[in-house]
Short mmCIF file of C-alpha atoms in Angstrom, two decimals:
data_model
loop_
_atom_site.label_atom_id
_atom_site.label_comp_id
_atom_site.label_asym_id
_atom_site.label_seq_id
_atom_site.Cartn_x
_atom_site.Cartn_y
_atom_site.Cartn_z
CA ALA A 1138 -1.97 -59.30 -29.81
CA THR A 1139 -0.37 -61.25 -32.63
CA ARG A 1140 0.92 -59.69 -35.81
CA SER A 1141 -2.08 -61.00 -37.76
CA ASP A 1142 -4.47 -59.40 -35.24
CA ARG A 1143 -2.75 -56.04 -35.61
CA ALA A 1144 -2.88 -56.33 -39.40
CA ARG A 1145 -6.60 -57.06 -39.32
CA ARG A 1146 -7.28 -54.08 -37.05
CA HIS A 1147 -5.18 -51.90 -39.35
CA GLU A 1148 -7.27 -52.99 -42.34
CA ARG A 1149 -10.51 -52.24 -40.48
CA ASP A 1150 -9.33 -48.79 -39.42
CA ALA A 1151 -8.14 -48.06 -42.93
CA ALA A 1152 -11.51 -49.04 -44.40
CA LEU A 1153 -13.34 -46.89 -41.87
CA HIS A 1154 -11.20 -43.76 -42.33
CA GLY A 1155 -10.29 -44.06 -46.02
CA GLU A 1156 -6.53 -44.32 -45.37
CA GLY A 1157 -5.68 -47.23 -47.63
CA ASP A 1158 -5.16 -50.86 -46.64
CA ALA A 1159 -2.46 -52.56 -44.57
CA ARG A 1160 -0.26 -53.01 -47.63
CA GLY A 1161 0.08 -49.23 -48.04
CA ALA A 1162 -2.33 -48.72 -50.93
CA PRO A 1163 -2.92 -45.01 -51.53
CA ARG A 1164 -6.07 -43.37 -50.23
CA THR A 1165 -8.77 -43.08 -52.88
CA ARG A 1166 -10.71 -39.88 -53.42
CA SER A 1167 -14.08 -41.63 -53.61
CA ARG A 1168 -16.18 -41.19 -50.51
CA ARG A 1169 -17.24 -44.30 -48.62
CA VAL A 1170 -20.47 -45.01 -46.79
CA VAL A 1171 -19.80 -47.41 -43.92
CA ARG A 1172 -22.30 -49.50 -42.04
CA VAL A 1173 -21.16 -50.62 -38.62
CA ALA A 1174 -22.69 -52.65 -35.82
CA ARG A 1175 -21.66 -53.38 -32.24
CA ALA A 1176 -20.17 -56.81 -31.74
CA PRO A 1177 -21.90 -59.08 -29.16
CA ALA A 1178 -20.43 -58.57 -25.69
CA SER A 1179 -20.00 -62.31 -25.15
CA ARG A 1180 -17.72 -62.56 -28.20
CA ARG A 1181 -15.77 -59.33 -27.70
CA ARG A 1182 -12.14 -59.65 -26.60
CA ARG A 1183 -10.72 -57.06 -24.28
CA ASP A 1184 -8.38 -55.70 -26.93
CA ALA A 1185 -10.81 -56.07 -29.85
CA PRO A 1186 -12.31 -53.01 -31.53
CA ARG A 1187 -15.82 -52.15 -30.32
CA ILE A 1188 -17.21 -52.10 -33.85
CA HIS A 1189 -16.71 -54.43 -36.75
CA LEU A 1190 -17.09 -53.69 -40.43
CA ILE A 1191 -20.16 -55.02 -42.19
CA SER A 1192 -19.78 -53.43 -45.61
CA THR A 1193 -18.49 -50.41 -47.46
CA LEU A 1194 -20.58 -48.93 -50.25
CA PRO A 1195 -19.18 -46.53 -52.82
CA SER A 1196 -20.98 -43.19 -52.77
CA PRO A 1197 -23.15 -42.49 -55.83
CA ARG A 1198 -21.41 -40.30 -58.36
CA CYS A 1199 -23.07 -36.91 -58.58
CA ARG A 1200 -21.37 -35.34 -61.59
CA PRO A 1201 -22.18 -36.92 -64.96
CA ARG A 1202 -19.51 -37.58 -67.53
CA PRO A 1203 -18.57 -34.76 -69.90
CA ARG A 1204 -20.81 -34.54 -72.91
CA SER A 1205 -19.57 -36.07 -76.11
CA SER A 1206 -19.24 -33.92 -79.21
CA ASN A 1207 -21.96 -35.99 -80.89
CA ASN A 1208 -24.58 -34.60 -78.51
CA ARG A 1209 -23.83 -30.92 -79.01
CA ARG A 1210 -26.51 -28.64 -80.37
CA ALA A 1211 -26.45 -27.97 -84.07
CA SER A 1212 -26.46 -24.33 -85.06
CA PRO A 1213 -29.86 -22.91 -86.10
CA SER A 1214 -28.65 -22.47 -89.68
CA SER A 1215 -27.67 -26.14 -89.97
CA ARG A 1216 -30.99 -27.37 -88.56
CA PHE A 1217 -33.17 -24.77 -90.26
CA PRO A 1218 -31.37 -23.31 -93.33
CA SER A 1219 -33.60 -20.23 -93.36
CA VAL A 1220 -32.66 -19.27 -89.79
CA PRO A 1221 -29.43 -17.23 -89.41
CA ASP A 1222 -26.95 -18.04 -86.66
CA ALA A 1223 -27.59 -16.03 -83.50
CA PRO A 1224 -25.89 -16.19 -80.11
CA ARG A 1225 -28.26 -17.81 -77.67
CA PHE A 1226 -28.19 -20.24 -74.79
CA ASP A 1227 -27.59 -23.80 -75.86
CA PRO A 1228 -30.07 -26.20 -74.21
CA ARG A 1229 -27.78 -29.11 -75.00
CA ALA A 1230 -24.76 -27.65 -73.22
CA ARG A 1231 -24.60 -28.66 -69.59
CA VAL A 1232 -23.39 -25.33 -68.15
CA HIS A 1233 -24.59 -21.82 -68.98
CA PRO A 1234 -21.71 -19.82 -70.53
CA MET A 1235 -22.25 -17.06 -67.96
CA GLN A 1236 -22.92 -19.35 -65.03
CA GLU A 1237 -20.20 -21.90 -64.35
CA ASP A 1238 -21.59 -22.58 -60.86
CA TRP A 1239 -24.43 -21.56 -58.56
CA SER A 1240 -22.65 -18.51 -57.12
CA ASP A 1241 -24.53 -16.09 -59.39
CA ALA A 1242 -28.14 -17.07 -58.74
CA ASP A 1243 -29.49 -14.09 -60.68
CA VAL A 1244 -28.29 -15.58 -63.98
CA PHE A 1245 -31.07 -18.06 -64.72
CA GLU A 1246 -32.18 -19.19 -68.16
CA LYS A 1247 -35.66 -20.64 -68.68
CA ASN A 1248 -36.21 -20.06 -72.40
CA PHE A 1249 -34.89 -22.96 -74.50
CA TYR A 1250 -37.36 -22.69 -77.37
CA LEU A 1251 -36.27 -21.99 -80.94
CA GLU A 1252 -39.35 -21.61 -83.11
CA HIS A 1253 -39.25 -23.76 -86.22
CA PRO A 1254 -39.67 -21.92 -89.56
CA ASP A 1255 -42.76 -24.02 -90.35
CA VAL A 1256 -44.37 -22.79 -87.13
CA SER A 1257 -43.40 -19.18 -87.82
CA SER A 1258 -44.89 -19.35 -91.30
CA ARG A 1259 -48.37 -20.34 -90.10
CA ASP A 1260 -50.83 -17.48 -89.98
CA ALA A 1261 -53.38 -16.85 -87.25
CA ALA A 1262 -56.10 -18.70 -89.18
CA ALA A 1263 -54.01 -21.89 -89.38
CA VAL A 1264 -53.20 -21.72 -85.67
CA ALA A 1265 -56.86 -21.18 -84.78
CA SER A 1266 -57.88 -24.06 -87.06
CA HIS A 1267 -55.45 -26.46 -85.34
CA ARG A 1268 -56.68 -25.47 -81.89
CA ALA A 1269 -60.34 -25.76 -82.91
CA LYS A 1270 -59.77 -29.17 -84.50
CA HIS A 1271 -58.34 -30.56 -81.25
CA ALA A 1272 -60.57 -28.54 -78.87
CA ILE A 1273 -57.59 -26.66 -77.39
CA ALA A 1274 -58.50 -23.50 -75.48
CA VAL A 1275 -55.51 -21.29 -74.64
CA SER A 1276 -55.52 -18.23 -72.39
CA GLY A 1277 -52.69 -15.99 -71.24
CA ARG A 1278 -50.46 -13.29 -72.68
CA ASP A 1279 -48.97 -14.10 -76.12
CA PRO A 1280 -48.98 -17.91 -75.94
CA PRO A 1281 -46.71 -19.67 -78.48
CA SER A 1282 -48.25 -21.25 -81.54
CA PRO A 1283 -48.81 -25.02 -81.36
CA ILE A 1284 -46.57 -27.49 -83.14
CA THR A 1285 -47.66 -30.38 -85.35
CA THR A 1286 -44.51 -32.56 -85.51
CA PHE A 1287 -41.79 -33.56 -83.06
CA GLU A 1288 -39.14 -31.82 -85.15
CA GLU A 1289 -40.91 -28.48 -84.64
CA ALA A 1290 -40.54 -28.70 -80.84
CA SER A 1291 -36.85 -27.67 -80.83
CA PHE A 1292 -35.92 -30.71 -78.75
CA PRO A 1293 -32.33 -31.98 -78.62
CA ASP A 1294 -31.48 -34.83 -80.96
CA TYR A 1295 -31.31 -37.41 -78.15
CA VAL A 1296 -34.92 -36.60 -77.17
CA LEU A 1297 -36.09 -36.79 -80.78
CA SER A 1298 -34.41 -40.17 -81.21
CA GLU A 1299 -36.23 -41.52 -78.15
CA LEU A 1300 -39.56 -40.28 -79.50
CA ARG A 1301 -38.93 -41.89 -82.88
CA ALA A 1302 -37.85 -45.15 -81.25
CA ALA A 1303 -41.06 -45.21 -79.20
CA GLY A 1304 -43.09 -45.10 -82.40
CA PHE A 1305 -45.21 -42.05 -81.59
CA PRO A 1306 -46.59 -40.66 -84.89
CA THR A 1307 -47.27 -37.03 -83.89
CA PRO A 1308 -47.60 -34.99 -80.69
CA THR A 1309 -50.89 -35.34 -78.83
CA PRO A 1310 -53.06 -32.19 -78.60
CA ILE A 1311 -51.84 -31.33 -75.10
CA GLN A 1312 -48.21 -31.87 -76.15
CA SER A 1313 -48.57 -29.74 -79.27
CA GLN A 1314 -49.40 -26.67 -77.17
CA ALA A 1315 -47.61 -27.47 -73.89
CA TRP A 1316 -44.14 -28.18 -75.31
CA PRO A 1317 -43.50 -24.80 -76.96
CA THR A 1318 -45.04 -23.01 -73.97
CA VAL A 1319 -42.97 -24.84 -71.33
CA LEU A 1320 -39.75 -24.65 -73.36
CA SER A 1321 -40.32 -20.89 -73.66
CA GLY A 1322 -40.00 -20.62 -69.88
CA ARG A 1323 -43.65 -19.83 -69.14
CA ASP A 1324 -45.56 -21.23 -66.18
CA VAL A 1325 -48.37 -23.50 -67.39
CA VAL A 1326 -51.72 -24.80 -66.14
CA ALA A 1327 -52.67 -27.77 -68.34
CA VAL A 1328 -56.11 -29.37 -68.08
CA ALA A 1329 -56.56 -32.55 -70.10
CA GLU A 1330 -58.18 -35.94 -69.78
CA THR A 1331 -56.36 -38.96 -68.39
CA GLY A 1332 -54.32 -40.79 -71.03
CA SER A 1333 -53.72 -37.70 -73.18
CA GLY A 1334 -49.92 -37.68 -72.93
CA LYS A 1335 -49.57 -35.25 -70.04
CA THR A 1336 -46.53 -37.00 -68.57
CA LEU A 1337 -44.31 -36.40 -71.60
CA SER A 1338 -45.66 -32.85 -71.78
CA PHE A 1339 -43.62 -31.94 -68.69
CA LEU A 1340 -41.04 -34.74 -68.63
CA LEU A 1341 -39.20 -33.89 -71.86
CA PRO A 1342 -38.93 -30.14 -71.11
CA ALA A 1343 -37.70 -31.08 -67.63
CA VAL A 1344 -34.83 -33.08 -69.15
CA VAL A 1345 -33.82 -30.09 -71.30
CA HIS A 1346 -34.18 -27.67 -68.39
CA VAL A 1347 -32.19 -29.76 -65.89
CA ASN A 1348 -29.46 -30.48 -68.41
CA ALA A 1349 -28.92 -26.74 -68.93
CA GLN A 1350 -28.16 -26.00 -65.27
CA PRO A 1351 -24.71 -26.10 -63.58
CA TYR A 1352 -23.40 -29.28 -62.01
CA LEU A 1353 -24.58 -30.22 -58.55
CA GLU A 1354 -22.24 -31.06 -55.71
CA PRO A 1355 -22.88 -33.89 -53.22
CA GLY A 1356 -25.59 -32.81 -50.82
CA ASP A 1357 -27.13 -30.25 -53.17
CA GLY A 1358 -30.86 -30.37 -53.54
CA PRO A 1359 -32.65 -31.22 -56.79
CA ILE A 1360 -33.03 -28.89 -59.76
CA ALA A 1361 -36.46 -30.30 -60.66
CA LEU A 1362 -39.33 -31.58 -58.54
CA VAL A 1363 -42.35 -33.65 -59.58
CA LEU A 1364 -45.24 -34.28 -57.17
CA ALA A 1365 -47.66 -37.13 -57.90
CA PRO A 1366 -50.67 -38.27 -55.85
CA THR A 1367 -49.82 -41.99 -55.62
CA ARG A 1368 -46.66 -44.03 -55.30
CA GLU A 1369 -47.50 -46.00 -58.45
CA LEU A 1370 -47.77 -42.83 -60.53
CA ALA A 1371 -44.57 -41.46 -58.97
CA LYS A 1372 -42.71 -44.67 -59.82
CA GLN A 1373 -44.05 -44.61 -63.39
CA VAL A 1374 -42.89 -41.02 -63.90
CA HIS A 1375 -39.50 -41.97 -62.42
CA ALA A 1376 -39.18 -44.91 -64.81
CA ASP A 1377 -40.04 -42.67 -67.78
CA PHE A 1378 -37.47 -40.10 -66.65
CA GLN A 1379 -34.79 -42.77 -66.31
CA HIS A 1380 -35.53 -43.91 -69.85
CA ILE A 1381 -35.27 -40.41 -71.34
CA GLY A 1382 -32.60 -38.94 -69.04
CA HIS A 1383 -30.02 -41.71 -69.35
CA ALA A 1384 -28.41 -40.09 -72.42
CA PHE A 1385 -26.92 -37.31 -70.29
CA LYS A 1386 -26.48 -39.37 -67.10
CA LEU A 1387 -29.02 -37.32 -65.17
CA THR A 1388 -29.81 -38.61 -61.70
CA ALA A 1389 -33.38 -39.08 -60.46
CA ILE A 1390 -34.70 -40.23 -57.08
CA CYS A 1391 -38.22 -41.47 -56.32
CA VAL A 1392 -39.46 -40.95 -52.74
CA TYR A 1393 -42.77 -42.32 -51.49
CA GLY A 1394 -44.36 -43.75 -48.38
CA GLY A 1395 -43.92 -47.40 -47.51
CA ALA A 1396 -40.24 -47.44 -48.55
CA PRO A 1397 -37.37 -47.18 -46.01
CA TYR A 1398 -36.23 -43.66 -45.12
CA GLY A 1399 -32.57 -44.65 -44.88
CA ASP A 1400 -32.07 -45.54 -48.54
CA GLN A 1401 -33.84 -42.36 -49.66
CA GLN A 1402 -31.80 -40.19 -47.28
CA ARG A 1403 -28.53 -41.68 -48.52
CA LEU A 1404 -29.43 -40.92 -52.14
CA LEU A 1405 -30.60 -37.39 -51.31
CA ARG A 1406 -27.34 -36.65 -49.47
CA ALA A 1407 -25.37 -37.77 -52.51
CA GLY A 1408 -27.15 -35.19 -54.67
CA CYS A 1409 -29.61 -35.58 -57.53
CA ASP A 1410 -30.96 -33.66 -60.52
CA ILE A 1411 -34.65 -34.46 -60.02
CA VAL A 1412 -36.82 -35.74 -57.19
CA ILE A 1413 -40.14 -37.43 -57.95
CA GLY A 1414 -42.47 -38.42 -55.15
CA THR A 1415 -45.69 -38.24 -53.20
CA PRO A 1416 -46.59 -35.19 -51.09
CA GLY A 1417 -46.56 -36.99 -47.74
CA ARG A 1418 -43.05 -38.41 -48.03
CA MET A 1419 -41.75 -35.22 -49.64
CA LYS A 1420 -43.03 -33.22 -46.66
CA ASP A 1421 -41.38 -35.68 -44.25
CA HIS A 1422 -37.98 -35.22 -45.92
CA LEU A 1423 -38.32 -31.43 -45.80
CA GLU A 1424 -39.16 -31.54 -42.09
CA ARG A 1425 -36.20 -33.88 -41.44
CA LYS A 1426 -33.99 -31.49 -43.45
CA THR A 1427 -32.83 -34.34 -45.68
CA LEU A 1428 -34.20 -32.52 -48.74
CA SER A 1429 -33.20 -29.01 -49.79
CA PHE A 1430 -34.80 -26.69 -52.34
CA ASP A 1431 -31.81 -24.31 -52.55
CA LYS A 1432 -31.15 -25.29 -56.18
CA LEU A 1433 -34.77 -25.90 -57.19
CA ARG A 1434 -35.63 -24.29 -60.53
CA PHE A 1435 -38.39 -26.45 -62.07
CA ARG A 1436 -41.41 -27.98 -60.32
CA VAL A 1437 -44.44 -29.93 -61.51
CA LEU A 1438 -47.73 -30.87 -59.86
CA ASP A 1439 -49.09 -33.90 -61.71
CA GLU A 1440 -52.76 -34.87 -61.27
CA ALA A 1441 -53.34 -31.88 -58.99
CA ASP A 1442 -57.07 -32.55 -58.70
CA GLU A 1443 -56.39 -36.08 -57.41
CA MET A 1444 -54.10 -34.64 -54.72
CA LEU A 1445 -57.00 -32.46 -53.61
CA ASN A 1446 -59.38 -35.44 -53.52
CA MET A 1447 -56.89 -37.47 -51.47
CA GLY A 1448 -56.50 -34.76 -48.82
CA PHE A 1449 -52.99 -33.49 -49.66
CA VAL A 1450 -53.93 -29.78 -49.63
CA GLU A 1451 -51.87 -28.82 -46.56
CA ASP A 1452 -48.89 -30.93 -47.65
CA ILE A 1453 -48.87 -29.39 -51.13
CA GLU A 1454 -49.03 -25.83 -49.84
CA MET A 1455 -46.25 -26.52 -47.32
CA ILE A 1456 -44.02 -27.93 -50.08
CA LEU A 1457 -44.72 -25.04 -52.46
CA ASN A 1458 -44.10 -22.48 -49.71
CA HIS A 1459 -40.76 -24.12 -48.89
CA ALA A 1460 -39.16 -22.79 -52.08
CA LYS A 1461 -37.18 -19.63 -51.35
CA ASP A 1462 -37.80 -17.58 -54.50
CA ASN A 1463 -40.78 -18.21 -56.77
CA GLU A 1464 -39.41 -15.66 -59.26
CA LYS A 1465 -36.60 -18.08 -60.17
CA LEU A 1466 -38.91 -21.08 -60.47
CA GLN A 1467 -40.81 -22.44 -63.42
CA THR A 1468 -44.00 -24.14 -62.21
CA LEU A 1469 -46.26 -26.48 -64.16
CA LEU A 1470 -49.64 -27.69 -62.96
CA PHE A 1471 -51.30 -30.63 -64.72
CA SER A 1472 -54.82 -31.76 -63.89
CA ALA A 1473 -57.79 -33.63 -65.36
CA THR A 1474 -60.19 -31.02 -63.96
CA LEU A 1475 -59.89 -27.46 -62.66
CA PRO A 1476 -61.50 -27.27 -59.19
CA LYS A 1477 -61.41 -24.10 -57.14
CA TRP A 1478 -58.35 -25.14 -55.09
CA VAL A 1479 -56.30 -25.84 -58.22
CA ALA A 1480 -57.22 -22.44 -59.65
CA ASP A 1481 -56.27 -20.83 -56.32
CA ILE A 1482 -52.88 -22.58 -56.33
CA SER A 1483 -52.21 -21.28 -59.84
CA ARG A 1484 -52.92 -17.70 -58.76
CA ARG A 1485 -50.72 -17.92 -55.66
CA PHE A 1486 -47.70 -19.85 -56.91
CA LEU A 1487 -47.53 -19.34 -60.69
CA GLN A 1488 -46.28 -16.24 -62.47
CA PRO A 1489 -48.94 -13.66 -63.45
CA ASP A 1490 -48.24 -14.25 -67.15
CA HIS A 1491 -48.79 -18.02 -66.94
CA VAL A 1492 -50.56 -19.79 -69.80
CA THR A 1493 -53.60 -22.04 -69.36
CA VAL A 1494 -54.07 -24.89 -71.85
CA ASP A 1495 -57.53 -26.43 -71.49
CA LEU A 1496 -58.76 -29.50 -73.38
CA VAL A 1497 -61.69 -30.19 -71.05
CA GLY A 1498 -63.63 -26.92 -71.00
CA ASP A 1499 -66.80 -26.69 -68.95
CA GLU A 1500 -67.15 -30.44 -68.59
CA LYS A 1501 -66.62 -31.75 -65.06
CA GLN A 1502 -64.28 -34.42 -66.38
CA LYS A 1503 -63.75 -35.29 -70.01
CA ALA A 1504 -63.36 -38.96 -70.88
CA SER A 1505 -60.59 -40.06 -73.18
CA ALA A 1506 -61.67 -40.30 -76.82
CA ALA A 1507 -59.58 -43.47 -77.15
CA VAL A 1508 -61.73 -45.37 -74.64
CA THR A 1509 -65.06 -47.05 -75.49
CA HIS A 1510 -67.59 -46.90 -72.65
CA MET A 1511 -70.40 -49.42 -72.05
CA LEU A 1512 -73.03 -49.25 -69.31
CA LEU A 1513 -74.57 -52.57 -68.23
CA ASN A 1514 -77.29 -52.78 -65.59
CA CYS A 1515 -77.46 -55.84 -63.36
CA GLN A 1516 -78.46 -56.99 -59.91
CA TRP A 1517 -75.77 -56.84 -57.24
CA SER A 1518 -75.82 -60.61 -56.86
CA GLU A 1519 -75.18 -61.03 -60.61
CA ARG A 1520 -72.12 -58.79 -60.87
CA THR A 1521 -69.51 -61.55 -60.46
CA GLU A 1522 -71.07 -63.69 -63.18
CA LEU A 1523 -71.40 -60.65 -65.47
CA VAL A 1524 -67.75 -59.63 -64.99
CA CYS A 1525 -66.60 -63.18 -65.75
CA ASP A 1526 -68.73 -63.32 -68.91
CA LEU A 1527 -67.38 -59.94 -70.09
CA ILE A 1528 -63.77 -61.00 -69.56
CA ARG A 1529 -64.27 -64.28 -71.43
CA ALA A 1530 -66.08 -62.54 -74.32
CA LYS A 1531 -64.05 -59.35 -74.71
CA VAL A 1532 -60.50 -60.22 -73.66
CA PRO A 1533 -58.24 -62.35 -75.90
CA GLY A 1534 -56.15 -65.16 -74.49
CA ASP A 1535 -53.09 -63.05 -73.68
CA GLY A 1536 -55.02 -59.90 -72.74
CA ARG A 1537 -55.18 -58.38 -69.27
CA VAL A 1538 -58.01 -56.77 -67.33
CA ILE A 1539 -58.27 -54.18 -64.55
CA VAL A 1540 -61.50 -54.19 -62.54
CA PHE A 1541 -62.13 -51.18 -60.28
CA CYS A 1542 -64.20 -51.36 -57.09
CA ASP A 1543 -65.41 -48.68 -54.69
CA THR A 1544 -64.29 -50.27 -51.42
CA LYS A 1545 -61.60 -52.60 -50.13
CA ARG A 1546 -64.25 -55.10 -49.08
CA ASP A 1547 -65.81 -55.25 -52.55
CA CYS A 1548 -62.34 -55.55 -54.03
CA GLY A 1549 -61.43 -58.53 -51.85
CA GLU A 1550 -64.73 -60.35 -52.39
CA LEU A 1551 -64.66 -59.93 -56.17
CA GLN A 1552 -61.01 -61.00 -56.39
CA GLU A 1553 -61.74 -64.23 -54.50
CA ALA A 1554 -64.68 -65.02 -56.79
CA LEU A 1555 -62.73 -64.28 -59.99
CA GLN A 1556 -59.78 -66.34 -58.76
CA LYS A 1557 -62.09 -69.37 -58.64
CA GLU A 1558 -63.95 -68.70 -61.89
CA LEU A 1559 -61.19 -67.52 -64.25
CA GLU A 1560 -58.58 -69.89 -65.59
CA LYS A 1561 -55.71 -67.36 -65.40
CA GLY A 1562 -56.59 -66.10 -61.93
CA ALA A 1563 -56.91 -62.66 -60.32
CA LYS A 1564 -55.09 -60.58 -57.69
CA ALA A 1565 -56.26 -57.68 -55.53
CA LEU A 1566 -54.69 -54.28 -54.92
CA HIS A 1567 -56.10 -51.93 -52.27
CA GLY A 1568 -55.09 -49.82 -49.29
CA ASP A 1569 -54.50 -52.79 -46.95
CA VAL A 1570 -51.89 -54.33 -49.26
CA ASN A 1571 -48.40 -53.46 -48.00
CA GLN A 1572 -45.73 -51.99 -50.24
CA ALA A 1573 -43.76 -55.21 -50.69
CA GLN A 1574 -46.87 -57.11 -51.77
CA ARG A 1575 -47.85 -54.23 -54.10
CA GLU A 1576 -44.53 -54.64 -55.89
CA VAL A 1577 -45.10 -58.37 -56.29
CA VAL A 1578 -48.66 -57.96 -57.58
CA LEU A 1579 -47.81 -55.21 -60.08
CA ALA A 1580 -44.73 -57.07 -61.33
CA GLY A 1581 -46.81 -60.21 -61.83
CA PHE A 1582 -49.50 -58.27 -63.70
CA ARG A 1583 -46.95 -56.66 -66.01
CA ALA A 1584 -45.35 -60.07 -66.64
CA ASN A 1585 -48.80 -61.54 -67.47
CA LYS A 1586 -48.58 -64.11 -64.67
CA PHE A 1587 -52.28 -63.56 -64.02
CA GLN A 1588 -54.98 -62.00 -66.17
CA THR A 1589 -57.14 -59.82 -63.91
CA LEU A 1590 -56.19 -57.12 -61.41
CA VAL A 1591 -58.99 -56.05 -59.04
CA ALA A 1592 -58.23 -52.69 -57.43
CA THR A 1593 -59.71 -49.67 -55.73
CA ASP A 1594 -59.26 -46.39 -57.61
CA VAL A 1595 -57.15 -44.91 -54.79
CA ALA A 1596 -54.79 -47.89 -54.77
#
């Protein structure tokens, strides 16, 4: 072989084994993920290596950067002048003072709530009045009093700044009771209508909780777990977490069916703070041993009643049973209704002193107060014309519409009719649409490339 051939082989071997290049560059400490493929036999020389390098990808960094001094928790006396300084765990410090690593698993902090003086000063009558005004029913041993402003929630400054930037005026009813309860370390069953702000009710406490745990090493399992019934909901929760969690460089992975296993496995091996996903794909990763719950401390079941309706009962119970020690876990269960299975799950997997926050009551399913409902009777053959007339009359020029259908067949037929009748067109989304096309349709709908999305409720 010529000198240039030997040099090229040296460079390939160096890239594969992390030993520097042919010019003697020092070995780097960053781990490399290498993809290799066998060269075609017809093009392989006798002395050529049997594999050739396609690409090297730097491994995702697991440890976030050290926290800046600007993000450190203010003392209670500086935030609330009437509260004296007291030694307590700092939810804005990344590592527990007594727990520098995971070697002492018995040292586990779940209570990050510092009650605001305004909350402490409210008497029982004021608390009862707030709950009655918003139809909040609370059961459980000594539940915390509800809050009325974001500042009363004892959130870190970076969370408060995100809430202010989003333009939210005050906490929603479910948030006003759920935030102090979850931040206090209690297990929670929350029953509230769709669109009531349930996602932020568990997402913001999860950020505080995860940020308070020790660093993870590559290959460690997640600290927090969120289960959602559909891939779209899982991806939405993941996007919200990325938006809130970026301040402390927290890592989040979204796993769901229809996406390649390989990419998800590579990210899970690198280590992550939180995993968000659907029950089916989460179960697959547990069975393949690509997902570990050894460091799991915080888990959420979002839309638990929908998981029951979609047939995920066995998957959910397998995932919940996979955790080693329920005593060291904080579990939250959010649902729009409270069927028997959801109540049974709460008894089996939540702590006996868990708190139930119910905004639905005896109603089978409470509709959102922010939604206006209209019932129009028509013949089946007139439905397409009626839907077109409603869209033209009720939706402004730049508005968008979602039309729900019972079956995939109805969805496809209505979409074809609306595509012909409406100027801005319509697209369909149902169970027969593959994942790649789902991404295209949803991205186009968000970008206002078409006006009407026709979908089944399961899709």
